[in-house]
Amino acid sequence: MNNLAILIPAYNEEMTIGKVISDVQRETKNIPDTAIYVYDNNSKDNTVDIAKKSGAIVRHEYAQGKGAVIRRMFREIDADVYIMIDADDTYPVDVIEKMYNKVKNKSVDMVVGDRLSSTYFTENKRLFHNFGNTLVRNLINRFFKTNIRDILTGYRAFSYRFVKTFPVLSRGFEIETEMSIHAAEYNMLVENQVVDYRDRPEGSESKLNTLQDGFSVLITLSNLFRTYHPLAFYSVFSAVFLGLSTVLFIFRVFLPYSSTHTVENFPTLIVSTILLVLSFITFFSGAILDSIQSTNRRNFELNLIQVEMKKQKMDKENEAEI
């Protein structure tokens, strides 16, 4: 079990991977028992060879997508502290020790490398990325009542208990959204670490698709809100059905009936009744799912205790070996 594991997902990053590894090695030379892992995701260039020559431990994930890579890393590696950094040399390594100390000494579960409070908006030349980062940050902080300043950053530090209790569901770049919401929903201790951001060096190709990835992130956000707050989610639809039912009944059934004492719009009466039934169904569906989610939260806390006990056992075994 490592003291610090540096996790670097990589896909066709031959231009920058060597520099990132050497920078990380220089910055972590005073942190004992540090291992640098590069997880290659089917690169077609010399990323793997350069990473090996630079001294990193290279492993492979053949299912395409950043989420698949992170799932593999989190399953295979045991460490007291994990730091994940992109292989594109857009993040400075001079804050690695600060992020490490927050997890190691302050028991922080996730440290977020906050680009948006520093140079991101001046360095990043893709305007839709700037807009999308701001939009997603505001939505998540509002709906999930947290204060994470950079939701989509790939520069993060994690505790052992975060890594071993985080269910990786996404396969693409929406994985960072999942991490942020998971930490917020399960009361994980999160801190922001302001980091400078520099755009990719010329000739280095981004793997992001602005519209496709942005749409995926918003869909993920909607699905996670439905999962973690089902009563609030389904209550919106319940209120819409109830409102439509009420309007149709009053203006197309009740008011004409009060004048003629005859129900003249039977189809409208039937539709308003169906909408009223749908309103009750969606509301009680949300209430039932909310009860299930409460049970899941209790089970998560129990699982967290088991993870902590496992880590303590591993720490004792390591001390015995030393």
Coordinates of C-alpha atoms in Angstrom, one line a residue:
M1 CA 0.0 0.0 0.0
N2 CA 1.5 3.3 -1.1
N3 CA 1.6 6.4 0.9
L4 CA 0.9 8.6 -2.1
A5 CA -0.4 7.4 -5.5
I6 CA -0.2 9.8 -8.5
L7 CA -2.8 8.7 -11.0
I8 CA -2.4 9.9 -14.6
P9 CA -5.1 8.9 -17.2
A10 CA -3.5 9.1 -20.7
Y11 CA -4.7 8.8 -24.2
N12 CA -2.4 9.9 -27.1
E13 CA -0.3 12.3 -24.9
E14 CA 3.2 11.6 -26.2
M15 CA 3.9 15.4 -26.5
T16 CA 3.4 16.1 -22.8
I17 CA 3.4 12.8 -20.7
G18 CA 7.2 12.8 -20.2
K19 CA 7.2 16.4 -18.8
V20 CA 4.3 15.7 -16.6
I21 CA 6.0 12.7 -15.0
S22 CA 9.3 14.4 -14.5
D23 CA 7.6 17.4 -13.0
V24 CA 5.6 15.2 -10.6
Q25 CA 8.8 13.3 -9.7
R26 CA 10.6 16.5 -8.8
E27 CA 7.7 17.8 -6.7
T28 CA 7.2 14.5 -4.8
K29 CA 10.8 13.7 -4.0
N30 CA 10.2 14.7 -0.3
I31 CA 7.0 12.6 0.0
P32 CA 8.0 9.1 1.0
D33 CA 6.6 6.0 -0.7
T34 CA 5.2 7.8 -3.8
A35 CA 4.3 5.8 -6.9
I36 CA 3.3 7.3 -10.2
Y37 CA 0.8 5.3 -12.3
V38 CA 0.0 6.0 -15.9
Y39 CA -3.1 4.3 -17.1
D40 CA -3.1 4.1 -20.9
N41 CA -6.4 4.1 -22.6
N42 CA -5.6 2.6 -26.0
S43 CA -3.1 5.3 -27.1
K44 CA -2.0 5.0 -30.7
D45 CA 1.2 7.1 -30.3
N46 CA 4.3 6.7 -28.1
T47 CA 2.6 7.6 -24.9
V48 CA 3.3 4.2 -23.3
D49 CA 7.0 4.0 -24.2
I50 CA 7.7 7.5 -23.0
A51 CA 5.9 6.9 -19.7
K52 CA 7.9 3.8 -19.1
K53 CA 11.2 5.5 -19.9
S54 CA 10.3 8.3 -17.6
G55 CA 9.9 6.0 -14.6
A56 CA 6.2 5.6 -14.3
I57 CA 4.3 2.4 -13.6
V58 CA 2.2 1.8 -16.8
R59 CA -1.0 -0.1 -16.8
H60 CA -3.8 -0.4 -19.4
E61 CA -7.5 0.1 -19.6
Y62 CA -8.9 -1.2 -22.9
A63 CA -12.5 0.1 -22.4
Q64 CA -12.5 3.5 -24.0
G65 CA -13.4 6.5 -21.8
K66 CA -12.0 8.4 -18.9
G67 CA -14.6 7.0 -16.5
A68 CA -13.5 3.5 -17.4
V69 CA -9.9 4.4 -16.7
I70 CA -10.8 5.9 -13.3
R71 CA -12.8 2.9 -12.4
R72 CA -9.8 0.7 -13.1
M73 CA -7.4 2.9 -11.1
F74 CA -9.7 3.1 -8.1
R75 CA -10.2 -0.6 -8.0
E76 CA -6.6 -1.7 -8.4
I77 CA -4.6 0.8 -6.3
D78 CA -4.4 1.1 -2.6
A79 CA -2.9 4.2 -1.0
D80 CA -3.3 6.6 1.9
V81 CA -3.6 9.5 -0.5
Y82 CA -4.4 9.7 -4.2
I83 CA -3.7 12.6 -6.5
M84 CA -5.2 12.5 -10.0
I85 CA -3.7 14.9 -12.7
D86 CA -4.2 15.1 -16.4
A87 CA -1.4 14.1 -18.8
D88 CA -1.8 17.2 -21.0
D89 CA 0.5 19.5 -18.9
T90 CA -2.3 22.0 -18.2
Y91 CA -1.9 21.8 -14.4
P92 CA 1.1 23.0 -12.4
V93 CA 2.5 20.4 -10.0
D94 CA 3.7 22.9 -7.3
V95 CA 0.5 22.4 -5.3
I96 CA 0.8 18.6 -5.0
E97 CA 2.3 18.8 -1.6
K98 CA -0.4 21.1 -0.3
M99 CA -3.1 18.9 -1.7
Y100 CA -1.4 15.8 -0.2
N101 CA -1.1 17.5 3.2
K102 CA -4.8 18.4 3.3
V103 CA -5.8 14.7 2.8
K104 CA -3.0 13.3 5.0
N105 CA -3.1 15.7 7.9
K106 CA -6.5 17.2 7.8
S107 CA -8.5 14.1 6.8
V108 CA -10.0 15.9 3.8
D109 CA -11.8 13.4 1.5
M110 CA -11.4 15.4 -1.7
V111 CA -9.3 18.4 -2.7
V112 CA -10.5 20.1 -5.8
G113 CA -7.9 21.8 -8.0
D114 CA -9.8 25.1 -8.6
R115 CA -8.9 26.5 -12.0
L116 CA -11.8 28.9 -12.2
S117 CA -10.6 31.2 -9.4
S118 CA -7.2 31.7 -11.1
T119 CA -6.2 31.8 -14.8
Y120 CA -8.7 29.5 -16.5
F121 CA -10.9 32.2 -18.2
T122 CA -7.8 34.0 -19.6
E123 CA -5.8 30.9 -20.7
N124 CA -8.7 28.8 -22.1
K125 CA -9.6 29.9 -25.6
R126 CA -12.8 27.9 -25.9
L127 CA -15.6 30.2 -24.9
F128 CA -18.2 27.5 -24.7
H129 CA -16.0 25.7 -22.2
N130 CA -15.9 28.8 -20.0
F131 CA -19.7 29.1 -20.2
G132 CA -20.2 25.4 -19.5
N133 CA -17.9 25.3 -16.5
T134 CA -19.7 28.3 -14.9
L135 CA -23.1 26.9 -15.7
V136 CA -22.4 23.4 -14.3
R137 CA -20.7 24.9 -11.2
N138 CA -23.7 27.1 -10.4
L139 CA -26.3 24.4 -11.0
I140 CA -24.5 21.8 -8.8
N141 CA -23.8 24.3 -6.0
R142 CA -27.4 25.4 -6.0
F143 CA -29.1 22.0 -6.3
F144 CA -26.8 20.0 -4.1
K145 CA -26.0 22.8 -1.6
T146 CA -22.2 22.7 -1.8
N147 CA -19.4 25.1 -2.5
I148 CA -17.2 23.3 -5.0
R149 CA -15.6 26.0 -7.1
D150 CA -14.6 23.9 -10.1
I151 CA -16.8 21.0 -10.9
L152 CA -15.1 19.7 -14.0
T153 CA -11.4 19.9 -13.1
G154 CA -9.4 16.8 -13.6
Y155 CA -6.9 17.8 -10.9
R156 CA -8.0 16.3 -7.5
A157 CA -6.7 14.6 -4.4
F158 CA -8.6 11.9 -2.6
S159 CA -8.6 9.9 0.6
Y160 CA -8.7 6.1 0.7
R161 CA -12.3 6.1 1.9
F162 CA -13.5 8.3 -0.9
V163 CA -11.8 6.1 -3.6
K164 CA -13.1 2.9 -2.1
T165 CA -16.7 4.0 -1.7
F166 CA -17.1 6.0 -5.0
P167 CA -19.3 4.1 -7.5
V168 CA -18.0 5.0 -11.0
L169 CA -21.0 4.9 -13.3
S170 CA -20.0 7.2 -16.1
R171 CA -17.6 6.2 -18.9
G172 CA -16.7 9.7 -20.2
F173 CA -15.7 13.1 -19.0
E174 CA -18.9 13.5 -16.9
I175 CA -17.0 11.5 -14.3
E176 CA -15.9 14.7 -12.5
T177 CA -19.5 15.7 -12.1
E178 CA -20.2 12.4 -10.4
M179 CA -17.3 12.8 -8.0
S180 CA -18.4 16.3 -7.0
I181 CA -22.0 15.2 -6.3
H182 CA -21.0 12.0 -4.5
A183 CA -18.8 14.1 -2.1
A184 CA -21.6 16.6 -1.5
E185 CA -24.4 14.0 -1.0
Y186 CA -22.5 11.8 1.4
N187 CA -21.1 14.6 3.6
M188 CA -17.5 14.1 2.5
L189 CA -15.1 16.8 3.6
V190 CA -14.2 18.8 0.5
E191 CA -11.7 21.7 0.2
N192 CA -10.8 23.8 -2.8
Q193 CA -7.2 24.4 -3.8
V194 CA -6.6 27.3 -6.2
V195 CA -4.3 26.2 -9.1
D196 CA -3.1 28.0 -12.1
Y197 CA -4.2 26.7 -15.4
R198 CA -2.4 26.9 -18.7
D199 CA -3.8 25.9 -22.1
R200 CA -2.5 22.9 -24.0
P201 CA 0.8 23.4 -25.7
E202 CA 0.6 24.1 -29.4
G203 CA 0.3 20.8 -31.3
S204 CA -1.3 18.9 -28.4
E205 CA -4.9 17.8 -29.3
S206 CA -7.7 18.1 -26.8
K207 CA -10.0 15.0 -26.5
L208 CA -13.0 17.1 -25.4
N209 CA -16.0 17.6 -27.6
T210 CA -17.7 20.8 -26.3
L211 CA -21.3 20.2 -27.3
Q212 CA -21.3 16.4 -26.8
D213 CA -19.5 16.4 -23.5
G214 CA -21.5 19.4 -22.2
F215 CA -24.7 17.6 -23.1
S216 CA -23.5 14.4 -21.3
V217 CA -22.6 16.4 -18.2
L218 CA -26.1 18.0 -18.1
I219 CA -27.8 14.6 -18.6
T220 CA -25.6 13.2 -15.8
L221 CA -26.5 16.1 -13.5
S222 CA -30.2 15.5 -14.1
N223 CA -29.9 11.8 -13.5
L224 CA -28.0 12.3 -10.3
F225 CA -30.4 14.8 -9.0
R226 CA -33.2 12.3 -9.7
T227 CA -31.2 9.6 -7.9
Y228 CA -30.2 11.6 -4.8
H229 CA -33.3 13.8 -4.5
P230 CA -36.2 11.8 -6.0
L231 CA -39.0 13.5 -4.0
A232 CA -37.9 17.0 -5.2
F233 CA -37.4 15.7 -8.8
Y234 CA -40.8 14.0 -9.1
S235 CA -42.6 16.7 -7.2
V236 CA -41.9 19.0 -10.1
F237 CA -43.7 16.7 -12.5
S238 CA -46.5 16.2 -10.0
A239 CA -47.0 19.9 -9.7
V240 CA -47.1 20.3 -13.5
F241 CA -49.7 17.5 -13.8
L242 CA -51.8 19.0 -11.0
G243 CA -51.6 22.5 -12.5
L244 CA -52.7 21.3 -15.9
S245 CA -55.5 19.2 -14.4
T246 CA -56.8 22.1 -12.3
V247 CA -56.8 24.6 -15.2
L248 CA -58.5 22.2 -17.6
F249 CA -61.1 21.3 -15.0
I250 CA -61.9 24.9 -14.0
F251 CA -62.0 26.5 -17.4
R252 CA -63.3 23.7 -19.6
V253 CA -65.6 21.8 -17.1
F254 CA -66.5 23.6 -14.0
L255 CA -67.2 27.1 -15.3
P256 CA -69.4 25.9 -18.3
Y257 CA -71.2 23.6 -15.9
S258 CA -72.0 26.4 -13.5
S259 CA -73.8 28.2 -16.3
T260 CA -75.5 25.3 -18.1
H261 CA -75.6 22.7 -15.3
T262 CA -74.5 20.3 -18.0
V263 CA -71.1 18.7 -18.5
E264 CA -70.4 19.6 -22.1
N265 CA -66.7 18.6 -22.4
F266 CA -66.5 15.0 -21.2
P267 CA -63.2 14.4 -23.0
T268 CA -61.7 17.3 -21.1
L269 CA -63.1 16.0 -17.9
I270 CA -61.5 12.6 -18.6
V271 CA -58.1 14.2 -19.5
S272 CA -58.1 16.3 -16.3
T273 CA -58.9 13.3 -14.2
I274 CA -56.0 11.3 -15.8
L275 CA -53.7 14.2 -15.2
L276 CA -54.8 14.3 -11.5
V277 CA -54.1 10.6 -11.2
L278 CA -50.7 11.1 -12.8
S279 CA -50.0 13.8 -10.3
F280 CA -50.6 11.6 -7.4
I281 CA -48.7 8.7 -8.9
T282 CA -45.5 10.8 -9.6
F283 CA -45.7 12.3 -6.1
F284 CA -45.9 9.0 -4.3
S285 CA -43.3 7.5 -6.6
G286 CA -40.9 10.2 -5.5
A287 CA -41.9 9.7 -1.8
I288 CA -41.2 5.9 -2.1
L289 CA -37.9 6.4 -3.9
D290 CA -36.9 9.1 -1.3
S291 CA -37.4 6.5 1.4
I292 CA -35.2 4.0 -0.4
Q293 CA -32.5 6.7 -0.8
S294 CA -32.6 7.3 2.9
T295 CA -32.0 3.6 3.4
N296 CA -29.1 3.7 0.9
R297 CA -27.5 6.6 2.9
R298 CA -27.6 4.5 6.1
N299 CA -26.1 1.6 4.3
F300 CA -23.4 3.8 2.9
E301 CA -22.4 4.9 6.4
L302 CA -22.2 1.3 7.5
N303 CA -20.0 0.5 4.4
L304 CA -17.8 3.5 5.3
I305 CA -17.1 1.9 8.7
Q306 CA -16.1 -1.3 7.0
V307 CA -13.8 0.6 4.7
E308 CA -12.1 2.4 7.6
M309 CA -11.6 -0.9 9.4
K310 CA -10.0 -2.5 6.3
K311 CA -7.7 0.5 6.0
Q312 CA -6.7 0.3 9.6
K313 CA -5.9 -3.4 9.2
M314 CA -3.8 -2.7 6.1
D315 CA -1.9 0.0 8.0
K316 CA -1.1 -2.4 10.9
E317 CA 0.1 -5.0 8.4
N318 CA 2.4 -2.5 6.7
E319 CA 3.8 -1.4 10.1
A320 CA 4.4 -5.0 11.0
E321 CA 6.3 -5.6 7.7
I322 CA 8.5 -2.5 8.4

